[in-house]
Amino acid sequence: IDQYLGAMLEHKVKPELFAKNCRFTENGVELPLGGEGLWFSMSGRGTYKFYIPDIETQQVAYIGTVKEGGPRPGAKTAPGAKPAVATTAAVAIRLKIVNGLITEAEQLVIRPEQSLFGDAPASKFPPTGEAVEKMGAPHSIFTEVIPEAKRHSREELVRIGNYYFAGLQRNDGKGYYPFTDDAVRF
């Protein structure tokens, strides 16, 4: 993940990192790897980092924050133009690794909403990237070791995780949604 983010920040697809036929999607749209989406506009990394390795399937997921846009070194601006300001975006990335090379790169980039009506706030909620960045780090519960006797099987974890998506789809509050009382969703 760190090498992937570093390559994206440098705007360079490195052959020692990617398989020749690496499949890349951003926000559900398949794009050529490099030069488009966040590969074009990333200007820095945020501080929030949450790595989720899956050794069994040779995949890794990541939730974090990045900087996008802002002033570009050597770029000229028009006289009197407002200086470019970087924004904070939340990212969720999944990489598939085969023989040490990334064969699939899937990312969601959650950018700040923009109002269509000038400077009016687009939302009463803070932008997702800023809210995630403000958390500082993943909740400590995610680093706790679960005793082996209390661990769910992979199949059970997938089934439980799918309750979340069923809840989003139904949006009725009547199903079984295994959240803790203090769960926060951004």
Short mmCIF file of N, CA and C in Angstrom, two decimals:
data_model
loop_
_atom_site.label_atom_id
_atom_site.label_comp_id
_atom_site.label_asym_id
_atom_site.label_seq_id
_atom_site.Cartn_x
_atom_site.Cartn_y
_atom_site.Cartn_z
N ILE A 1 0.83 -1.19 0.00
CA ILE A 1 0.00 0.00 0.00
C ILE A 1 0.87 1.25 0.00
N ASP A 2 1.89 1.27 0.86
CA ASP A 2 2.74 2.46 0.92
C ASP A 2 3.47 2.67 -0.41
N GLN A 3 3.94 1.59 -1.04
CA GLN A 3 4.60 1.73 -2.34
C GLN A 3 3.59 2.21 -3.40
N TYR A 4 2.38 1.69 -3.34
CA TYR A 4 1.33 2.09 -4.27
C TYR A 4 1.03 3.58 -4.12
N LEU A 5 0.82 4.02 -2.88
CA LEU A 5 0.53 5.44 -2.63
C LEU A 5 1.72 6.31 -3.05
N GLY A 6 2.93 5.83 -2.80
CA GLY A 6 4.11 6.58 -3.22
C GLY A 6 4.18 6.74 -4.73
N ALA A 7 3.89 5.67 -5.46
CA ALA A 7 3.87 5.74 -6.92
C ALA A 7 2.79 6.71 -7.40
N MET A 8 1.63 6.67 -6.75
CA MET A 8 0.54 7.57 -7.14
C MET A 8 0.93 9.02 -6.86
N LEU A 9 1.58 9.26 -5.74
CA LEU A 9 2.01 10.61 -5.39
C LEU A 9 3.05 11.13 -6.38
N GLU A 10 3.92 10.23 -6.86
CA GLU A 10 4.93 10.62 -7.86
C GLU A 10 4.34 10.65 -9.27
N HIS A 11 3.11 10.15 -9.43
CA HIS A 11 2.43 10.08 -10.72
C HIS A 11 3.22 9.21 -11.70
N LYS A 12 3.78 8.09 -11.18
CA LYS A 12 4.58 7.19 -12.01
C LYS A 12 4.15 5.75 -11.77
N VAL A 13 3.76 5.07 -12.84
CA VAL A 13 3.44 3.64 -12.77
C VAL A 13 4.77 2.90 -12.89
N LYS A 14 5.17 2.27 -11.81
CA LYS A 14 6.48 1.62 -11.76
C LYS A 14 6.36 0.15 -12.17
N PRO A 15 7.10 -0.27 -13.20
CA PRO A 15 6.98 -1.66 -13.68
C PRO A 15 7.37 -2.71 -12.65
N GLU A 16 8.21 -2.36 -11.69
CA GLU A 16 8.58 -3.32 -10.66
C GLU A 16 7.48 -3.50 -9.61
N LEU A 17 6.42 -2.69 -9.70
CA LEU A 17 5.33 -2.75 -8.73
C LEU A 17 4.06 -3.35 -9.32
N PHE A 18 3.85 -3.19 -10.62
CA PHE A 18 2.59 -3.57 -11.26
C PHE A 18 2.77 -4.65 -12.33
N ALA A 19 1.81 -5.56 -12.39
CA ALA A 19 1.75 -6.50 -13.50
C ALA A 19 1.38 -5.71 -14.76
N LYS A 20 1.80 -6.21 -15.92
CA LYS A 20 1.56 -5.48 -17.18
C LYS A 20 0.07 -5.28 -17.45
N ASN A 21 -0.75 -6.23 -17.03
CA ASN A 21 -2.20 -6.14 -17.30
C ASN A 21 -2.97 -5.76 -16.03
N CYS A 22 -2.38 -4.96 -15.17
CA CYS A 22 -3.04 -4.56 -13.92
C CYS A 22 -4.37 -3.86 -14.22
N ARG A 23 -5.41 -4.32 -13.56
CA ARG A 23 -6.74 -3.71 -13.72
C ARG A 23 -6.91 -2.64 -12.65
N PHE A 24 -7.30 -1.43 -13.06
CA PHE A 24 -7.43 -0.30 -12.16
C PHE A 24 -8.83 0.30 -12.26
N THR A 25 -9.46 0.49 -11.11
CA THR A 25 -10.74 1.19 -11.08
C THR A 25 -10.69 2.27 -10.00
N GLU A 26 -11.39 3.38 -10.27
CA GLU A 26 -11.58 4.43 -9.27
C GLU A 26 -13.06 4.78 -9.26
N ASN A 27 -13.63 4.69 -8.09
CA ASN A 27 -15.06 4.97 -7.90
C ASN A 27 -15.93 4.18 -8.87
N GLY A 28 -15.55 2.92 -9.07
CA GLY A 28 -16.35 2.00 -9.87
C GLY A 28 -16.15 2.13 -11.37
N VAL A 29 -15.23 2.99 -11.82
CA VAL A 29 -15.00 3.17 -13.25
C VAL A 29 -13.61 2.63 -13.58
N GLU A 30 -13.54 1.72 -14.56
CA GLU A 30 -12.25 1.20 -14.98
C GLU A 30 -11.53 2.27 -15.79
N LEU A 31 -10.29 2.55 -15.41
CA LEU A 31 -9.48 3.58 -16.06
C LEU A 31 -8.13 3.00 -16.41
N PRO A 32 -7.41 3.64 -17.34
CA PRO A 32 -6.02 3.23 -17.57
C PRO A 32 -5.23 3.53 -16.29
N LEU A 33 -4.30 2.68 -15.94
CA LEU A 33 -3.50 2.87 -14.73
C LEU A 33 -2.54 4.03 -14.94
N GLY A 34 -2.65 5.02 -14.05
CA GLY A 34 -1.76 6.18 -14.11
C GLY A 34 -2.35 7.30 -14.95
N GLY A 35 -2.15 8.52 -14.49
CA GLY A 35 -2.53 9.68 -15.30
C GLY A 35 -3.97 10.14 -15.17
N GLU A 36 -4.84 9.35 -14.54
CA GLU A 36 -6.24 9.76 -14.41
C GLU A 36 -6.69 9.61 -12.97
N GLY A 37 -7.75 10.32 -12.62
CA GLY A 37 -8.28 10.26 -11.27
C GLY A 37 -7.24 10.74 -10.26
N LEU A 38 -7.19 10.05 -9.14
CA LEU A 38 -6.25 10.42 -8.08
C LEU A 38 -4.80 10.26 -8.53
N TRP A 39 -4.55 9.40 -9.51
CA TRP A 39 -3.19 9.26 -10.05
C TRP A 39 -2.73 10.59 -10.66
N PHE A 40 -3.64 11.41 -11.11
CA PHE A 40 -3.29 12.71 -11.69
C PHE A 40 -3.24 13.80 -10.62
N SER A 41 -4.16 13.75 -9.66
CA SER A 41 -4.37 14.90 -8.78
C SER A 41 -3.83 14.78 -7.36
N MET A 42 -3.32 13.60 -6.96
CA MET A 42 -2.83 13.45 -5.58
C MET A 42 -1.61 14.34 -5.36
N SER A 43 -1.63 15.07 -4.26
CA SER A 43 -0.52 15.98 -3.97
C SER A 43 0.12 15.72 -2.61
N GLY A 44 -0.40 14.76 -1.84
CA GLY A 44 0.18 14.45 -0.54
C GLY A 44 -0.60 13.36 0.16
N ARG A 45 -0.05 12.88 1.26
CA ARG A 45 -0.72 11.87 2.08
C ARG A 45 -1.21 12.52 3.36
N GLY A 46 -2.32 12.03 3.85
CA GLY A 46 -2.82 12.46 5.14
C GLY A 46 -2.16 11.63 6.23
N THR A 47 -2.67 11.77 7.44
CA THR A 47 -2.07 11.06 8.57
C THR A 47 -2.85 9.81 8.96
N TYR A 48 -4.13 9.72 8.60
CA TYR A 48 -4.94 8.55 8.98
C TYR A 48 -4.56 7.38 8.09
N LYS A 49 -4.23 6.24 8.73
CA LYS A 49 -3.83 5.04 7.99
C LYS A 49 -4.37 3.80 8.70
N PHE A 50 -5.08 2.98 7.95
CA PHE A 50 -5.61 1.74 8.49
C PHE A 50 -5.41 0.64 7.44
N TYR A 51 -4.51 -0.29 7.73
CA TYR A 51 -4.15 -1.38 6.82
C TYR A 51 -4.89 -2.64 7.22
N ILE A 52 -5.43 -3.36 6.23
CA ILE A 52 -6.15 -4.60 6.48
C ILE A 52 -5.62 -5.66 5.52
N PRO A 53 -4.63 -6.45 5.96
CA PRO A 53 -4.07 -7.49 5.08
C PRO A 53 -4.94 -8.74 5.08
N ASP A 54 -5.00 -9.40 3.95
CA ASP A 54 -5.69 -10.68 3.82
C ASP A 54 -4.69 -11.66 3.19
N ILE A 55 -3.95 -12.32 4.04
CA ILE A 55 -2.88 -13.22 3.59
C ILE A 55 -3.45 -14.35 2.73
N GLU A 56 -4.60 -14.87 3.13
CA GLU A 56 -5.19 -16.03 2.43
C GLU A 56 -5.46 -15.74 0.96
N THR A 57 -5.96 -14.54 0.65
CA THR A 57 -6.29 -14.22 -0.74
C THR A 57 -5.25 -13.33 -1.41
N GLN A 58 -4.15 -13.04 -0.70
CA GLN A 58 -3.08 -12.17 -1.21
C GLN A 58 -3.62 -10.81 -1.64
N GLN A 59 -4.43 -10.23 -0.75
CA GLN A 59 -4.96 -8.91 -0.98
C GLN A 59 -4.69 -8.05 0.25
N VAL A 60 -4.73 -6.76 0.05
CA VAL A 60 -4.61 -5.84 1.17
C VAL A 60 -5.59 -4.70 0.92
N ALA A 61 -6.23 -4.28 1.98
CA ALA A 61 -7.14 -3.13 1.91
C ALA A 61 -6.56 -2.03 2.77
N TYR A 62 -6.98 -0.83 2.50
CA TYR A 62 -6.45 0.34 3.21
C TYR A 62 -7.54 1.40 3.25
N ILE A 63 -7.66 2.03 4.39
CA ILE A 63 -8.51 3.21 4.52
C ILE A 63 -7.61 4.31 5.03
N GLY A 64 -7.65 5.44 4.39
CA GLY A 64 -6.77 6.53 4.80
C GLY A 64 -7.21 7.85 4.20
N THR A 65 -6.31 8.80 4.29
CA THR A 65 -6.58 10.13 3.76
C THR A 65 -5.42 10.58 2.88
N VAL A 66 -5.75 11.38 1.90
CA VAL A 66 -4.76 11.93 0.98
C VAL A 66 -5.08 13.40 0.74
N LYS A 67 -4.11 14.11 0.24
CA LYS A 67 -4.29 15.50 -0.20
C LYS A 67 -4.44 15.46 -1.71
N GLU A 68 -5.30 16.32 -2.19
CA GLU A 68 -5.55 16.37 -3.63
C GLU A 68 -5.56 17.82 -4.07
N GLY A 69 -4.94 18.04 -5.23
CA GLY A 69 -4.91 19.39 -5.77
C GLY A 69 -3.92 20.28 -5.04
N GLY A 70 -4.15 21.56 -5.08
CA GLY A 70 -3.24 22.50 -4.46
C GLY A 70 -2.20 22.97 -5.46
N PRO A 71 -1.26 23.78 -4.99
CA PRO A 71 -0.24 24.30 -5.91
C PRO A 71 0.67 23.20 -6.42
N ARG A 72 0.98 23.25 -7.69
CA ARG A 72 1.89 22.26 -8.30
C ARG A 72 3.23 22.94 -8.54
N PRO A 73 4.30 22.26 -8.17
CA PRO A 73 5.62 22.84 -8.39
C PRO A 73 5.83 23.22 -9.85
N GLY A 74 6.25 24.46 -10.09
CA GLY A 74 6.55 24.92 -11.44
C GLY A 74 5.34 25.36 -12.24
N ALA A 75 4.12 25.17 -11.68
CA ALA A 75 2.91 25.57 -12.42
C ALA A 75 2.74 27.08 -12.36
N LYS A 76 2.32 27.66 -13.47
CA LYS A 76 2.09 29.11 -13.53
C LYS A 76 0.60 29.37 -13.32
N THR A 77 0.31 30.45 -12.62
CA THR A 77 -1.09 30.84 -12.41
C THR A 77 -1.32 32.19 -13.05
N ALA A 78 -2.55 32.43 -13.41
CA ALA A 78 -2.91 33.70 -14.03
C ALA A 78 -2.81 34.83 -13.00
N PRO A 79 -2.43 36.02 -13.42
CA PRO A 79 -2.36 37.15 -12.48
C PRO A 79 -3.72 37.38 -11.82
N GLY A 80 -3.72 37.54 -10.50
CA GLY A 80 -4.95 37.79 -9.75
C GLY A 80 -5.77 36.55 -9.45
N ALA A 81 -5.33 35.40 -9.93
CA ALA A 81 -6.08 34.16 -9.68
C ALA A 81 -5.91 33.73 -8.24
N LYS A 82 -6.95 33.10 -7.69
CA LYS A 82 -6.86 32.56 -6.34
C LYS A 82 -5.85 31.41 -6.33
N PRO A 83 -5.02 31.34 -5.29
CA PRO A 83 -4.07 30.22 -5.25
C PRO A 83 -4.81 28.90 -5.07
N ALA A 84 -4.29 27.87 -5.69
CA ALA A 84 -4.88 26.54 -5.57
C ALA A 84 -4.71 26.05 -4.14
N VAL A 85 -5.76 25.48 -3.58
CA VAL A 85 -5.72 24.97 -2.21
C VAL A 85 -5.97 23.46 -2.25
N ALA A 86 -5.11 22.72 -1.55
CA ALA A 86 -5.28 21.27 -1.49
C ALA A 86 -6.48 20.93 -0.62
N THR A 87 -7.19 19.88 -0.97
CA THR A 87 -8.29 19.38 -0.15
C THR A 87 -7.91 18.00 0.38
N THR A 88 -8.58 17.59 1.44
CA THR A 88 -8.36 16.27 2.02
C THR A 88 -9.47 15.34 1.55
N ALA A 89 -9.09 14.22 1.00
CA ALA A 89 -10.05 13.21 0.55
C ALA A 89 -9.81 11.93 1.33
N ALA A 90 -10.88 11.18 1.57
CA ALA A 90 -10.76 9.86 2.17
C ALA A 90 -10.58 8.86 1.03
N VAL A 91 -9.78 7.82 1.27
CA VAL A 91 -9.60 6.79 0.26
C VAL A 91 -9.79 5.41 0.88
N ALA A 92 -10.33 4.53 0.08
CA ALA A 92 -10.40 3.10 0.42
C ALA A 92 -9.78 2.39 -0.78
N ILE A 93 -8.77 1.59 -0.51
CA ILE A 93 -8.02 0.93 -1.59
C ILE A 93 -7.97 -0.57 -1.33
N ARG A 94 -8.10 -1.34 -2.41
CA ARG A 94 -7.89 -2.79 -2.35
C ARG A 94 -6.91 -3.16 -3.44
N LEU A 95 -5.85 -3.86 -3.04
CA LEU A 95 -4.86 -4.33 -4.01
C LEU A 95 -4.82 -5.85 -4.00
N LYS A 96 -4.73 -6.45 -5.15
CA LYS A 96 -4.54 -7.89 -5.31
C LYS A 96 -3.10 -8.09 -5.77
N ILE A 97 -2.38 -8.97 -5.08
CA ILE A 97 -0.98 -9.21 -5.37
C ILE A 97 -0.80 -10.64 -5.89
N VAL A 98 -0.11 -10.80 -7.01
CA VAL A 98 0.21 -12.12 -7.55
C VAL A 98 1.70 -12.09 -7.92
N ASN A 99 2.44 -13.05 -7.38
CA ASN A 99 3.88 -13.14 -7.64
C ASN A 99 4.60 -11.82 -7.37
N GLY A 100 4.19 -11.14 -6.30
CA GLY A 100 4.86 -9.91 -5.89
C GLY A 100 4.49 -8.67 -6.67
N LEU A 101 3.54 -8.78 -7.61
CA LEU A 101 3.12 -7.63 -8.41
C LEU A 101 1.64 -7.35 -8.21
N ILE A 102 1.28 -6.09 -8.26
CA ILE A 102 -0.13 -5.70 -8.14
C ILE A 102 -0.83 -6.02 -9.45
N THR A 103 -1.87 -6.86 -9.39
CA THR A 103 -2.64 -7.23 -10.58
C THR A 103 -3.99 -6.53 -10.63
N GLU A 104 -4.48 -6.09 -9.47
CA GLU A 104 -5.75 -5.36 -9.39
C GLU A 104 -5.57 -4.23 -8.39
N ALA A 105 -6.04 -3.05 -8.75
CA ALA A 105 -6.04 -1.89 -7.86
C ALA A 105 -7.42 -1.25 -7.97
N GLU A 106 -8.12 -1.30 -6.86
CA GLU A 106 -9.48 -0.75 -6.82
C GLU A 106 -9.50 0.31 -5.73
N GLN A 107 -9.97 1.50 -6.06
CA GLN A 107 -10.00 2.54 -5.03
C GLN A 107 -11.27 3.37 -5.12
N LEU A 108 -11.69 3.78 -3.94
CA LEU A 108 -12.77 4.75 -3.82
C LEU A 108 -12.13 6.02 -3.28
N VAL A 109 -12.44 7.13 -3.90
CA VAL A 109 -11.94 8.42 -3.45
C VAL A 109 -13.16 9.24 -3.07
N ILE A 110 -13.26 9.58 -1.80
CA ILE A 110 -14.41 10.33 -1.30
C ILE A 110 -13.97 11.77 -1.14
N ARG A 111 -14.30 12.56 -2.15
CA ARG A 111 -13.88 13.96 -2.20
C ARG A 111 -14.91 14.84 -1.51
N PRO A 112 -14.48 16.05 -1.09
CA PRO A 112 -15.45 16.97 -0.48
C PRO A 112 -16.55 17.33 -1.49
N GLU A 113 -17.76 17.45 -0.97
CA GLU A 113 -18.86 17.88 -1.84
C GLU A 113 -18.64 19.33 -2.23
N GLN A 114 -19.10 19.70 -3.40
CA GLN A 114 -18.99 21.07 -3.85
C GLN A 114 -20.38 21.58 -4.19
N SER A 115 -20.66 22.77 -3.71
CA SER A 115 -21.96 23.38 -3.99
C SER A 115 -22.03 23.83 -5.44
N LEU A 116 -23.19 23.71 -6.01
CA LEU A 116 -23.41 24.21 -7.37
C LEU A 116 -23.76 25.69 -7.36
N PHE A 117 -23.91 26.26 -6.17
CA PHE A 117 -24.39 27.64 -6.05
C PHE A 117 -23.36 28.53 -5.35
N GLY A 118 -22.16 28.57 -5.85
CA GLY A 118 -21.16 29.47 -5.30
C GLY A 118 -20.55 28.97 -4.01
N ASP A 119 -20.48 29.87 -3.03
CA ASP A 119 -19.78 29.56 -1.78
C ASP A 119 -20.68 28.96 -0.71
N ALA A 120 -21.92 28.66 -1.01
CA ALA A 120 -22.81 28.07 -0.01
C ALA A 120 -22.28 26.69 0.37
N PRO A 121 -22.39 26.31 1.66
CA PRO A 121 -21.93 24.96 2.05
C PRO A 121 -22.71 23.89 1.30
N ALA A 122 -21.99 22.88 0.82
CA ALA A 122 -22.63 21.79 0.09
C ALA A 122 -23.37 20.84 1.02
N SER A 123 -22.94 20.79 2.28
CA SER A 123 -23.52 19.85 3.23
C SER A 123 -23.36 20.40 4.64
N LYS A 124 -24.27 20.00 5.52
CA LYS A 124 -24.14 20.42 6.92
C LYS A 124 -23.11 19.56 7.66
N PHE A 125 -22.66 18.47 7.03
CA PHE A 125 -21.67 17.59 7.63
C PHE A 125 -20.28 17.95 7.14
N PRO A 126 -19.26 17.71 7.96
CA PRO A 126 -17.89 17.98 7.48
C PRO A 126 -17.54 17.02 6.36
N PRO A 127 -16.65 17.42 5.46
CA PRO A 127 -16.22 16.50 4.41
C PRO A 127 -15.66 15.21 5.01
N THR A 128 -15.93 14.08 4.37
CA THR A 128 -15.52 12.78 4.90
C THR A 128 -14.02 12.72 5.17
N GLY A 129 -13.21 13.20 4.23
CA GLY A 129 -11.77 13.17 4.42
C GLY A 129 -11.34 13.90 5.67
N GLU A 130 -11.91 15.07 5.90
CA GLU A 130 -11.58 15.84 7.10
C GLU A 130 -12.03 15.11 8.37
N ALA A 131 -13.22 14.50 8.32
CA ALA A 131 -13.74 13.77 9.49
C ALA A 131 -12.87 12.56 9.81
N VAL A 132 -12.44 11.83 8.78
CA VAL A 132 -11.58 10.67 8.99
C VAL A 132 -10.22 11.13 9.52
N GLU A 133 -9.67 12.16 8.93
CA GLU A 133 -8.37 12.69 9.36
C GLU A 133 -8.42 13.13 10.83
N LYS A 134 -9.53 13.72 11.22
CA LYS A 134 -9.69 14.20 12.60
C LYS A 134 -9.68 13.04 13.61
N MET A 135 -10.08 11.84 13.18
CA MET A 135 -10.04 10.68 14.09
C MET A 135 -8.60 10.36 14.49
N GLY A 136 -7.65 10.69 13.63
CA GLY A 136 -6.24 10.49 13.95
C GLY A 136 -5.72 9.10 13.67
N ALA A 137 -6.42 8.10 14.11
CA ALA A 137 -5.98 6.70 13.95
C ALA A 137 -7.21 5.80 14.08
N PRO A 138 -7.11 4.58 13.59
CA PRO A 138 -8.22 3.65 13.76
C PRO A 138 -8.50 3.41 15.25
N HIS A 139 -9.73 3.10 15.57
CA HIS A 139 -10.12 2.79 16.94
C HIS A 139 -9.26 1.64 17.44
N SER A 140 -8.86 1.68 18.68
CA SER A 140 -7.97 0.67 19.24
C SER A 140 -8.55 -0.75 19.19
N ILE A 141 -9.87 -0.88 19.09
CA ILE A 141 -10.47 -2.21 19.03
C ILE A 141 -9.98 -2.99 17.81
N PHE A 142 -9.58 -2.26 16.74
CA PHE A 142 -9.14 -2.94 15.52
C PHE A 142 -7.76 -3.56 15.67
N THR A 143 -7.03 -3.21 16.71
CA THR A 143 -5.69 -3.79 16.91
C THR A 143 -5.68 -4.84 18.01
N GLU A 144 -6.83 -5.07 18.63
CA GLU A 144 -6.90 -6.08 19.69
C GLU A 144 -6.86 -7.48 19.09
N VAL A 145 -6.13 -8.36 19.75
CA VAL A 145 -6.06 -9.75 19.31
C VAL A 145 -7.26 -10.50 19.89
N ILE A 146 -8.01 -11.15 19.03
CA ILE A 146 -9.18 -11.91 19.47
C ILE A 146 -8.70 -13.32 19.81
N PRO A 147 -9.02 -13.82 21.00
CA PRO A 147 -8.60 -15.19 21.33
C PRO A 147 -9.12 -16.18 20.29
N GLU A 148 -8.30 -17.12 19.95
CA GLU A 148 -8.62 -18.06 18.87
C GLU A 148 -9.99 -18.72 19.07
N ALA A 149 -10.33 -19.06 20.30
CA ALA A 149 -11.60 -19.74 20.57
C ALA A 149 -12.81 -18.84 20.29
N LYS A 150 -12.61 -17.51 20.24
CA LYS A 150 -13.72 -16.58 20.01
C LYS A 150 -13.76 -16.04 18.59
N ARG A 151 -12.84 -16.47 17.75
CA ARG A 151 -12.77 -15.96 16.39
C ARG A 151 -13.84 -16.60 15.51
N HIS A 152 -14.43 -15.78 14.64
CA HIS A 152 -15.38 -16.29 13.64
C HIS A 152 -14.60 -16.87 12.47
N SER A 153 -15.24 -17.77 11.73
CA SER A 153 -14.63 -18.28 10.50
C SER A 153 -14.71 -17.19 9.43
N ARG A 154 -13.93 -17.36 8.38
CA ARG A 154 -13.96 -16.42 7.27
C ARG A 154 -15.37 -16.29 6.70
N GLU A 155 -16.05 -17.43 6.54
CA GLU A 155 -17.41 -17.42 5.99
C GLU A 155 -18.36 -16.63 6.90
N GLU A 156 -18.23 -16.81 8.22
CA GLU A 156 -19.09 -16.08 9.16
C GLU A 156 -18.81 -14.58 9.08
N LEU A 157 -17.56 -14.20 8.96
CA LEU A 157 -17.21 -12.77 8.86
C LEU A 157 -17.80 -12.15 7.60
N VAL A 158 -17.75 -12.89 6.49
CA VAL A 158 -18.34 -12.38 5.25
C VAL A 158 -19.85 -12.23 5.42
N ARG A 159 -20.50 -13.24 6.02
CA ARG A 159 -21.95 -13.18 6.24
C ARG A 159 -22.31 -11.97 7.10
N ILE A 160 -21.58 -11.75 8.19
CA ILE A 160 -21.86 -10.64 9.09
C ILE A 160 -21.61 -9.30 8.38
N GLY A 161 -20.51 -9.22 7.62
CA GLY A 161 -20.22 -7.99 6.87
C GLY A 161 -21.31 -7.66 5.87
N ASN A 162 -21.91 -8.67 5.27
CA ASN A 162 -22.97 -8.44 4.29
C ASN A 162 -24.25 -7.87 4.92
N TYR A 163 -24.43 -8.04 6.23
CA TYR A 163 -25.58 -7.40 6.90
C TYR A 163 -25.53 -5.89 6.71
N TYR A 164 -24.33 -5.33 6.72
CA TYR A 164 -24.17 -3.89 6.55
C TYR A 164 -24.74 -3.45 5.20
N PHE A 165 -24.36 -4.19 4.14
CA PHE A 165 -24.82 -3.82 2.80
C PHE A 165 -26.33 -4.05 2.65
N ALA A 166 -26.85 -5.08 3.29
CA ALA A 166 -28.30 -5.31 3.27
C ALA A 166 -29.01 -4.13 3.94
N GLY A 167 -28.45 -3.64 5.03
CA GLY A 167 -29.03 -2.49 5.71
C GLY A 167 -29.02 -1.25 4.85
N LEU A 168 -27.93 -1.02 4.13
CA LEU A 168 -27.87 0.14 3.23
C LEU A 168 -28.90 0.01 2.12
N GLN A 169 -29.06 -1.21 1.61
CA GLN A 169 -29.98 -1.43 0.50
C GLN A 169 -31.43 -1.25 0.95
N ARG A 170 -31.77 -1.83 2.10
CA ARG A 170 -33.15 -1.77 2.59
C ARG A 170 -33.47 -0.41 3.21
N ASN A 171 -32.52 0.12 3.97
CA ASN A 171 -32.69 1.43 4.62
C ASN A 171 -34.01 1.53 5.38
N ASP A 172 -34.37 0.46 6.10
CA ASP A 172 -35.65 0.48 6.81
C ASP A 172 -35.49 0.31 8.33
N GLY A 173 -34.27 -0.01 8.79
CA GLY A 173 -34.04 -0.17 10.23
C GLY A 173 -34.70 -1.39 10.84
N LYS A 174 -35.24 -2.29 10.02
CA LYS A 174 -35.99 -3.44 10.55
C LYS A 174 -35.20 -4.74 10.53
N GLY A 175 -34.04 -4.76 9.89
CA GLY A 175 -33.26 -5.99 9.80
C GLY A 175 -32.29 -6.13 10.95
N TYR A 176 -31.47 -7.15 10.86
CA TYR A 176 -30.43 -7.39 11.87
C TYR A 176 -29.15 -6.72 11.38
N TYR A 177 -28.70 -5.72 12.11
CA TYR A 177 -27.50 -4.99 11.76
C TYR A 177 -26.59 -4.96 12.98
N PRO A 178 -25.57 -5.81 12.99
CA PRO A 178 -24.75 -5.99 14.20
C PRO A 178 -23.73 -4.86 14.44
N PHE A 179 -24.24 -3.72 14.85
CA PHE A 179 -23.39 -2.58 15.20
C PHE A 179 -23.31 -2.45 16.71
N THR A 180 -22.19 -1.94 17.19
CA THR A 180 -22.10 -1.61 18.61
C THR A 180 -22.88 -0.31 18.84
N ASP A 181 -23.23 -0.06 20.07
CA ASP A 181 -23.99 1.17 20.38
C ASP A 181 -23.19 2.43 20.08
N ASP A 182 -21.88 2.34 20.09
CA ASP A 182 -21.06 3.53 19.86
C ASP A 182 -20.47 3.57 18.44
N ALA A 183 -21.03 2.79 17.52
CA ALA A 183 -20.53 2.77 16.14
C ALA A 183 -20.75 4.13 15.49
N VAL A 184 -19.75 4.58 14.72
CA VAL A 184 -19.83 5.84 13.98
C VAL A 184 -19.53 5.52 12.53
N ARG A 185 -20.34 6.02 11.63
CA ARG A 185 -20.14 5.77 10.21
C ARG A 185 -19.90 7.10 9.50
N PHE A 186 -18.85 7.14 8.70
CA PHE A 186 -18.59 8.31 7.86
C PHE A 186 -18.89 7.95 6.42
#
